[in-house]
PDB file of C-alpha atoms in Angstrom:
ATOM      1  CA  UNK A   1     -14.263 -15.476 -20.069  1.00  0.00           C
ATOM      2  CA  UNK A   2     -12.958 -11.877 -20.303  1.00  0.00           C
ATOM      3  CA  UNK A   3     -16.146 -10.619 -18.661  1.00  0.00           C
ATOM      4  CA  UNK A   4     -15.220 -12.117 -15.283  1.00  0.00           C
ATOM      5  CA  UNK A   5     -11.780 -10.042 -15.618  1.00  0.00           C
ATOM      6  CA  UNK A   6     -13.844  -6.556 -16.050  1.00  0.00           C
ATOM      7  CA  UNK A   7     -13.224  -5.789 -12.188  1.00  0.00           C
ATOM      8  CA  UNK A   8      -9.870  -7.048 -11.964  1.00  0.00           C
ATOM      9  CA  UNK A   9      -8.409  -4.727 -14.795  1.00  0.00           C
ATOM     10  CA  UNK A  10      -7.829  -1.254 -13.625  1.00  0.00           C
ATOM     11  CA  UNK A  11      -7.191   1.424 -16.418  1.00  0.00           C
ATOM     12  CA  UNK A  12      -5.032   4.282 -15.030  1.00  0.00           C
ATOM     13  CA  UNK A  13      -6.409   7.503 -16.381  1.00  0.00           C
ATOM     14  CA  UNK A  14      -3.217   9.014 -16.323  1.00  0.00           C
ATOM     15  CA  UNK A  15      -3.611  11.866 -18.574  1.00  0.00           C
ATOM     16  CA  UNK A  16      -3.313  15.680 -18.008  1.00  0.00           C
ATOM     17  CA  UNK A  17      -6.781  17.096 -18.258  1.00  0.00           C
ATOM     18  CA  UNK A  18     -10.406  16.192 -17.458  1.00  0.00           C
ATOM     19  CA  UNK A  19     -11.051  16.557 -21.573  1.00  0.00           C
ATOM     20  CA  UNK A  20      -8.646  13.863 -22.127  1.00  0.00           C
ATOM     21  CA  UNK A  21      -9.816  11.420 -19.542  1.00  0.00           C
ATOM     22  CA  UNK A  22     -13.417  11.863 -20.310  1.00  0.00           C
ATOM     23  CA  UNK A  23     -12.312  11.020 -23.895  1.00  0.00           C
ATOM     24  CA  UNK A  24     -10.797   7.766 -22.601  1.00  0.00           C
ATOM     25  CA  UNK A  25     -13.762   6.653 -20.456  1.00  0.00           C
ATOM     26  CA  UNK A  26     -16.325   7.306 -23.431  1.00  0.00           C
ATOM     27  CA  UNK A  27     -13.885   5.256 -25.685  1.00  0.00           C
ATOM     28  CA  UNK A  28     -13.609   2.565 -23.553  1.00  0.00           C
ATOM     29  CA  UNK A  29     -17.420   2.334 -22.490  1.00  0.00           C
ATOM     30  CA  UNK A  30     -18.524  -0.848 -20.758  1.00  0.00           C
ATOM     31  CA  UNK A  31     -15.439  -2.728 -21.531  1.00  0.00           C
ATOM     32  CA  UNK A  32     -13.625  -1.282 -18.490  1.00  0.00           C
ATOM     33  CA  UNK A  33     -15.329  -1.020 -15.024  1.00  0.00           C
ATOM     34  CA  UNK A  34     -12.663   0.184 -12.865  1.00  0.00           C
ATOM     35  CA  UNK A  35     -10.291   3.282 -13.205  1.00  0.00           C
ATOM     36  CA  UNK A  36      -7.412   4.780 -11.148  1.00  0.00           C
ATOM     37  CA  UNK A  37      -7.172   8.313 -10.773  1.00  0.00           C
ATOM     38  CA  UNK A  38      -3.690   9.412  -9.615  1.00  0.00           C
ATOM     39  CA  UNK A  39      -1.879  12.872  -8.803  1.00  0.00           C
ATOM     40  CA  UNK A  40      -1.943  14.179 -12.278  1.00  0.00           C
ATOM     41  CA  UNK A  41      -5.345  14.008 -12.764  1.00  0.00           C
ATOM     42  CA  UNK A  42      -6.399  14.391  -9.103  1.00  0.00           C
ATOM     43  CA  UNK A  43      -4.944  17.989  -9.611  1.00  0.00           C
ATOM     44  CA  UNK A  44      -6.651  18.921 -12.550  1.00  0.00           C
ATOM     45  CA  UNK A  45     -10.208  18.320 -11.329  1.00  0.00           C
ATOM     46  CA  UNK A  46      -9.758  14.681 -11.049  1.00  0.00           C
ATOM     47  CA  UNK A  47     -11.665  14.278  -7.608  1.00  0.00           C
ATOM     48  CA  UNK A  48     -14.866  15.619  -8.747  1.00  0.00           C
ATOM     49  CA  UNK A  49     -14.714  13.380 -11.860  1.00  0.00           C
ATOM     50  CA  UNK A  50     -13.793  10.428  -9.490  1.00  0.00           C
ATOM     51  CA  UNK A  51     -17.223  11.429  -7.632  1.00  0.00           C
ATOM     52  CA  UNK A  52     -18.912  11.449 -11.365  1.00  0.00           C
ATOM     53  CA  UNK A  53     -17.455   7.924 -12.158  1.00  0.00           C
ATOM     54  CA  UNK A  54     -18.422   6.258  -8.971  1.00  0.00           C
ATOM     55  CA  UNK A  55     -21.853   7.782  -9.252  1.00  0.00           C
ATOM     56  CA  UNK A  56     -22.047   6.383 -12.832  1.00  0.00           C
ATOM     57  CA  UNK A  57     -21.431   3.031 -11.324  1.00  0.00           C
ATOM     58  CA  UNK A  58     -17.793   2.511 -12.071  1.00  0.00           C
ATOM     59  CA  UNK A  59     -15.243   1.512  -9.487  1.00  0.00           C
ATOM     60  CA  UNK A  60     -12.265   3.903  -8.635  1.00  0.00           C
ATOM     61  CA  UNK A  61      -8.994   3.356  -7.244  1.00  0.00           C
ATOM     62  CA  UNK A  62      -7.960   6.922  -5.748  1.00  0.00           C
ATOM     63  CA  UNK A  63      -3.966   6.636  -5.830  1.00  0.00           C
ATOM     64  CA  UNK A  64      -2.947   9.411  -3.337  1.00  0.00           C
ATOM     65  CA  UNK A  65      -0.174   7.384  -1.613  1.00  0.00           C
ATOM     66  CA  UNK A  66      -1.232   9.372   1.715  1.00  0.00           C
ATOM     67  CA  UNK A  67       1.602   9.686   4.053  1.00  0.00           C
ATOM     68  CA  UNK A  68       1.171  11.868   7.090  1.00  0.00           C
ATOM     69  CA  UNK A  69       0.799  12.267  11.031  1.00  0.00           C
ATOM     70  CA  UNK A  70      -1.698   9.982  12.286  1.00  0.00           C
ATOM     71  CA  UNK A  71      -4.763  12.339  12.774  1.00  0.00           C
ATOM     72  CA  UNK A  72      -4.105  14.214   8.983  1.00  0.00           C
ATOM     73  CA  UNK A  73      -4.149  10.403   7.418  1.00  0.00           C
ATOM     74  CA  UNK A  74      -7.173   9.583   9.223  1.00  0.00           C
ATOM     75  CA  UNK A  75      -9.113  12.737   8.676  1.00  0.00           C
ATOM     76  CA  UNK A  76      -8.411  12.317   4.941  1.00  0.00           C
ATOM     77  CA  UNK A  77      -9.215   8.485   4.648  1.00  0.00           C
ATOM     78  CA  UNK A  78     -12.645   9.562   6.256  1.00  0.00           C
ATOM     79  CA  UNK A  79     -13.511  12.086   3.540  1.00  0.00           C
ATOM     80  CA  UNK A  80     -12.325  10.021   0.736  1.00  0.00           C
ATOM     81  CA  UNK A  81     -14.727   7.096   1.914  1.00  0.00           C
ATOM     82  CA  UNK A  82     -17.336   9.316   1.943  1.00  0.00           C
ATOM     83  CA  UNK A  83     -16.561  10.018  -1.652  1.00  0.00           C
ATOM     84  CA  UNK A  84     -17.701   6.188  -2.790  1.00  0.00           C
ATOM     85  CA  UNK A  85     -14.233   5.425  -3.496  1.00  0.00           C
ATOM     86  CA  UNK A  86     -13.646   1.843  -4.236  1.00  0.00           C
ATOM     87  CA  UNK A  87      -9.600   1.671  -3.213  1.00  0.00           C
ATOM     88  CA  UNK A  88      -6.916   3.987  -1.922  1.00  0.00           C
ATOM     89  CA  UNK A  89      -3.298   3.854  -1.463  1.00  0.00           C
ATOM     90  CA  UNK A  90      -1.591   4.262   1.936  1.00  0.00           C
ATOM     91  CA  UNK A  91       2.327   4.601   2.131  1.00  0.00           C
ATOM     92  CA  UNK A  92       3.021   1.027   3.927  1.00  0.00           C
ATOM     93  CA  UNK A  93       4.421   3.090   7.128  1.00  0.00           C
ATOM     94  CA  UNK A  94       2.924   1.210  10.142  1.00  0.00           C
ATOM     95  CA  UNK A  95       1.439   4.192  12.234  1.00  0.00           C
ATOM     96  CA  UNK A  96       0.056   5.737   8.804  1.00  0.00           C
ATOM     97  CA  UNK A  97      -1.559   2.300   8.056  1.00  0.00           C
ATOM     98  CA  UNK A  98      -3.140   1.515  11.461  1.00  0.00           C
ATOM     99  CA  UNK A  99      -4.679   5.036  11.476  1.00  0.00           C
ATOM    100  CA  UNK A 100      -5.979   4.799   8.127  1.00  0.00           C
ATOM    101  CA  UNK A 101      -7.598   1.394   9.019  1.00  0.00           C
ATOM    102  CA  UNK A 102      -9.400   2.635  12.034  1.00  0.00           C
ATOM    103  CA  UNK A 103     -10.601   5.650  10.018  1.00  0.00           C
ATOM    104  CA  UNK A 104     -12.152   3.506   7.212  1.00  0.00           C
ATOM    105  CA  UNK A 105     -13.909   0.661   9.473  1.00  0.00           C
ATOM    106  CA  UNK A 106     -17.030  -0.089   8.324  1.00  0.00           C
ATOM    107  CA  UNK A 107     -17.002   2.218   5.001  1.00  0.00           C
ATOM    108  CA  UNK A 108     -16.192  -0.754   2.510  1.00  0.00           C
ATOM    109  CA  UNK A 109     -13.203   1.254   1.322  1.00  0.00           C
ATOM    110  CA  UNK A 110     -10.312  -0.943   0.559  1.00  0.00           C
ATOM    111  CA  UNK A 111      -6.948   0.344   1.464  1.00  0.00           C
ATOM    112  CA  UNK A 112      -3.931  -0.731  -0.143  1.00  0.00           C
ATOM    113  CA  UNK A 113      -0.470  -0.276   1.346  1.00  0.00           C
ATOM    114  CA  UNK A 114       2.114   1.156  -1.250  1.00  0.00           C
ATOM    115  CA  UNK A 115       5.501  -0.972  -0.697  1.00  0.00           C
ATOM    116  CA  UNK A 116       8.110  -0.027  -2.973  1.00  0.00           C
ATOM    117  CA  UNK A 117       7.154   2.056  -6.229  1.00  0.00           C
ATOM    118  CA  UNK A 118       7.584   0.112  -9.447  1.00  0.00           C
ATOM    119  CA  UNK A 119       9.953   2.733 -10.799  1.00  0.00           C
ATOM    120  CA  UNK A 120      12.485   1.547  -8.199  1.00  0.00           C
ATOM    121  CA  UNK A 121      14.921  -0.937  -8.091  1.00  0.00           C
ATOM    122  CA  UNK A 122      17.848  -1.987  -5.500  1.00  0.00           C
ATOM    123  CA  UNK A 123      20.297   0.953  -6.684  1.00  0.00           C
ATOM    124  CA  UNK A 124      17.431   3.549  -6.141  1.00  0.00           C
ATOM    125  CA  UNK A 125      16.550   2.175  -2.607  1.00  0.00           C
ATOM    126  CA  UNK A 126      20.534   2.316  -1.456  1.00  0.00           C
ATOM    127  CA  UNK A 127      20.635   5.698  -3.012  1.00  0.00           C
ATOM    128  CA  UNK A 128      17.539   6.788  -0.530  1.00  0.00           C
ATOM    129  CA  UNK A 129      19.457   5.260   2.297  1.00  0.00           C
ATOM    130  CA  UNK A 130      17.801   1.714   2.435  1.00  0.00           C
ATOM    131  CA  UNK A 131      20.147  -1.095   3.489  1.00  0.00           C
ATOM    132  CA  UNK A 132      17.450  -3.690   2.201  1.00  0.00           C
ATOM    133  CA  UNK A 133      16.786  -4.683  -1.119  1.00  0.00           C
ATOM    134  CA  UNK A 134      13.549  -4.101  -3.133  1.00  0.00           C
ATOM    135  CA  UNK A 135      12.230  -7.545  -2.383  1.00  0.00           C
ATOM    136  CA  UNK A 136      13.361  -7.751   1.106  1.00  0.00           C
ATOM    137  CA  UNK A 137      11.611  -4.279   1.663  1.00  0.00           C
ATOM    138  CA  UNK A 138       8.324  -5.411  -0.110  1.00  0.00           C
ATOM    139  CA  UNK A 139       8.157  -8.403   2.253  1.00  0.00           C
ATOM    140  CA  UNK A 140       8.547  -6.479   5.264  1.00  0.00           C
ATOM    141  CA  UNK A 141       6.057  -3.899   4.398  1.00  0.00           C
ATOM    142  CA  UNK A 142       3.437  -6.642   3.221  1.00  0.00           C
ATOM    143  CA  UNK A 143       3.999  -8.196   6.508  1.00  0.00           C
ATOM    144  CA  UNK A 144       3.431  -4.897   8.291  1.00  0.00           C
ATOM    145  CA  UNK A 145       0.055  -4.207   5.922  1.00  0.00           C
ATOM    146  CA  UNK A 146      -1.398  -7.537   6.916  1.00  0.00           C
ATOM    147  CA  UNK A 147      -0.647  -6.947  10.877  1.00  0.00           C
ATOM    148  CA  UNK A 148      -2.281  -3.536  10.556  1.00  0.00           C
ATOM    149  CA  UNK A 149      -5.226  -4.809   8.868  1.00  0.00           C
ATOM    150  CA  UNK A 150      -5.033  -3.559   5.490  1.00  0.00           C
ATOM    151  CA  UNK A 151      -7.195  -4.758   2.607  1.00  0.00           C
ATOM    152  CA  UNK A 152      -4.341  -5.143   0.480  1.00  0.00           C
ATOM    153  CA  UNK A 153      -0.705  -3.896  -1.131  1.00  0.00           C
ATOM    154  CA  UNK A 154       0.458  -2.505  -4.075  1.00  0.00           C
ATOM    155  CA  UNK A 155       3.767  -4.379  -5.415  1.00  0.00           C
ATOM    156  CA  UNK A 156       5.598  -5.277  -8.505  1.00  0.00           C
ATOM    157  CA  UNK A 157       3.988  -8.178 -10.541  1.00  0.00           C
ATOM    158  CA  UNK A 158       7.559  -9.825 -10.340  1.00  0.00           C
ATOM    159  CA  UNK A 159       6.812  -9.916  -6.617  1.00  0.00           C
ATOM    160  CA  UNK A 160       3.524 -11.050  -6.726  1.00  0.00           C
ATOM    161  CA  UNK A 161       4.063 -14.604  -6.185  1.00  0.00           C
ATOM    162  CA  UNK A 162       6.526 -14.598  -3.411  1.00  0.00           C
ATOM    163  CA  UNK A 163       4.012 -11.777  -1.580  1.00  0.00           C
ATOM    164  CA  UNK A 164       1.098 -14.049  -1.712  1.00  0.00           C
ATOM    165  CA  UNK A 165       2.647 -16.243   0.680  1.00  0.00           C
ATOM    166  CA  UNK A 166       3.284 -13.348   3.177  1.00  0.00           C
ATOM    167  CA  UNK A 167      -0.302 -11.428   2.593  1.00  0.00           C
ATOM    168  CA  UNK A 168      -2.154 -14.607   3.037  1.00  0.00           C
ATOM    169  CA  UNK A 169      -5.284 -15.507   0.811  1.00  0.00           C
ATOM    170  CA  UNK A 170      -7.718 -12.533   2.058  1.00  0.00           C
ATOM    171  CA  UNK A 171      -5.581  -9.653   0.972  1.00  0.00           C
ATOM    172  CA  UNK A 172      -5.914  -7.775  -2.515  1.00  0.00           C
ATOM    173  CA  UNK A 173      -2.260  -8.009  -4.287  1.00  0.00           C
ATOM    174  CA  UNK A 174      -2.661  -4.820  -6.932  1.00  0.00           C
ATOM    175  CA  UNK A 175       0.141  -4.763  -9.458  1.00  0.00           C
ATOM    176  CA  UNK A 176       1.069  -1.677 -11.524  1.00  0.00           C
ATOM    177  CA  UNK A 177       4.116  -2.195 -14.109  1.00  0.00           C
ATOM    178  CA  UNK A 178       1.990  -4.285 -16.402  1.00  0.00           C
ATOM    179  CA  UNK A 179       3.270  -4.141 -20.071  1.00  0.00           C
ATOM    180  CA  UNK A 180       1.948  -6.384 -22.753  1.00  0.00           C
ATOM    181  CA  UNK A 181       4.426  -8.173 -24.654  1.00  0.00           C
ATOM    182  CA  UNK A 182       6.343  -6.003 -27.027  1.00  0.00           C
ATOM    183  CA  UNK A 183       5.155  -2.653 -25.384  1.00  0.00           C
ATOM    184  CA  UNK A 184       7.568   0.162 -24.119  1.00  0.00           C
ATOM    185  CA  UNK A 185       8.494  -0.508 -20.585  1.00  0.00           C
ATOM    186  CA  UNK A 186       8.561   3.643 -20.122  1.00  0.00           C
ATOM    187  CA  UNK A 187      10.319   4.375 -16.515  1.00  0.00           C
ATOM    188  CA  UNK A 188       8.676   1.060 -15.014  1.00  0.00           C
ATOM    189  CA  UNK A 189      11.688  -1.463 -14.138  1.00  0.00           C
ATOM    190  CA  UNK A 190      10.028  -4.479 -12.442  1.00  0.00           C
ATOM    191  CA  UNK A 191       7.196  -5.403 -15.466  1.00  0.00           C
ATOM    192  CA  UNK A 192       5.397  -8.251 -16.422  1.00  0.00           C
ATOM    193  CA  UNK A 193       2.900  -9.306 -19.131  1.00  0.00           C
ATOM    194  CA  UNK A 194      -0.988  -9.249 -18.022  1.00  0.00           C
ATOM    195  CA  UNK A 195      -1.121 -12.929 -18.471  1.00  0.00           C
ATOM    196  CA  UNK A 196       2.131 -13.805 -16.418  1.00  0.00           C
ATOM    197  CA  UNK A 197       0.669 -11.445 -13.642  1.00  0.00           C
ATOM    198  CA  UNK A 198      -2.679 -13.341 -13.467  1.00  0.00           C
ATOM    199  CA  UNK A 199      -0.795 -16.812 -13.209  1.00  0.00           C
ATOM    200  CA  UNK A 200       1.555 -15.390 -10.658  1.00  0.00           C
ATOM    201  CA  UNK A 201      -1.400 -14.506  -8.492  1.00  0.00           C
ATOM    202  CA  UNK A 202      -2.165 -10.821  -8.942  1.00  0.00           C
ATOM    203  CA  UNK A 203      -5.707  -9.864  -7.986  1.00  0.00           C
ATOM    204  CA  UNK A 204      -5.582  -6.859 -10.069  1.00  0.00           C
ATOM    205  CA  UNK A 205      -3.750  -5.283 -12.558  1.00  0.00           C
ATOM    206  CA  UNK A 206      -3.295  -1.640 -13.426  1.00  0.00           C
ATOM    207  CA  UNK A 207      -2.773  -0.562 -17.209  1.00  0.00           C
ATOM    208  CA  UNK A 208      -2.358   2.846 -18.187  1.00  0.00           C
ATOM    209  CA  UNK A 209      -0.328   3.834 -21.078  1.00  0.00           C
ATOM    210  CA  UNK A 210      -0.851   0.588 -23.411  1.00  0.00           C
ATOM    211  CA  UNK A 211      -4.540   1.534 -23.252  1.00  0.00           C
ATOM    212  CA  UNK A 212      -4.881   5.121 -22.834  1.00  0.00           C
ATOM    213  CA  UNK A 213      -2.315   6.026 -25.475  1.00  0.00           C
ATOM    214  CA  UNK A 214      -3.315   3.304 -27.953  1.00  0.00           C
ATOM    215  CA  UNK A 215      -4.838   4.131 -31.375  1.00  0.00           C
ATOM    216  CA  UNK A 216      -8.075   2.210 -30.253  1.00  0.00           C
ATOM    217  CA  UNK A 217      -8.090   2.255 -26.441  1.00  0.00           C
ATOM    218  CA  UNK A 218     -10.976  -0.034 -26.610  1.00  0.00           C
ATOM    219  CA  UNK A 219      -9.200  -3.035 -28.684  1.00  0.00           C
ATOM    220  CA  UNK A 220      -6.415  -2.641 -26.312  1.00  0.00           C
ATOM    221  CA  UNK A 221      -8.239  -2.991 -23.254  1.00  0.00           C
ATOM    222  CA  UNK A 222     -10.041  -5.973 -24.703  1.00  0.00           C
ATOM    223  CA  UNK A 223      -6.857  -7.719 -25.802  1.00  0.00           C
ATOM    224  CA  UNK A 224      -5.514  -7.449 -22.223  1.00  0.00           C
ATOM    225  CA  UNK A 225      -8.778  -8.865 -21.046  1.00  0.00           C
ATOM    226  CA  UNK A 226      -8.494 -11.566 -23.066  1.00  0.00           C
ATOM    227  CA  UNK A 227      -4.979 -12.368 -22.061  1.00  0.00           C
ATOM    228  CA  UNK A 228      -5.937 -12.223 -18.629  1.00  0.00           C
ATOM    229  CA  UNK A 229      -8.946 -14.762 -19.038  1.00  0.00           C
ATOM    230  CA  UNK A 230      -7.011 -16.869 -20.950  1.00  0.00           C
ATOM    231  CA  UNK A 231      -4.382 -17.204 -18.320  1.00  0.00           C
TER     232      UNK A 231
END
C-alpha cells in the first residue's frame, strides 16, 4: 500500500551542497519519487540539479515563495514552467497569485499559495503587524487562492481539516511541519505526525530533516510511507 503514497511524500532536500543532495537522492533510490528544493540548495546550484532530477523522471516541488510586482512574478513563473517543475510556491497575495496563474496557464505546473509559514504562530503574526490569528489568516488566504485559480495551498497540517472545506475538493493541500512521533520539532511550531496529517486530509506531506538527517534515509522514508498508507 505504501507504493500508492510515493507521489504524496515530498522529501525536502534542505541540505547545503549539491554533493549532499546527490547523496540523499542516491540513498533513497526508487523509494522516493518527489523532492522539494528550496532557497538553501537553489542558491548552491540547485536549480540545475532540479532540472536533472526532473529529466530523470522525478517530480520536483520548487519552493521559491515568489512575491514581487505582477510582471516579475509572471516572467519568473513562465521560465520555471519551462524547467519541467511539478509544483511552485507563490506567497498568497491576490495580485501575485493572479499573475502567476495567468503565466502558468497550459503548462501543467501546479501553483501553491503559501498561507502562513509553519514556523509562525499568533504571537509572531502580531509582532509582524497582523491583527488576524494564524488560523484566520490561513483561512482568508486559502479562499483567495481558490478564487485566483491556484492549484493548491501550503498550510500547517493542524489546519488541513478546516481548510479543506474552504479550498474545496480539487485543490492540493501540501503540508510541511510533519514530524514522526518522538522526533525533534526543530523550528516548526504547528506540527503533526504523517498518519495524522493524512487522516486530516493532506494531499502531500513535505518531510525534510526526519529523512535527510537520518542514519538510514531510505528506512526513514519507508517508515513514513508505511505510516501514511496505514492511515
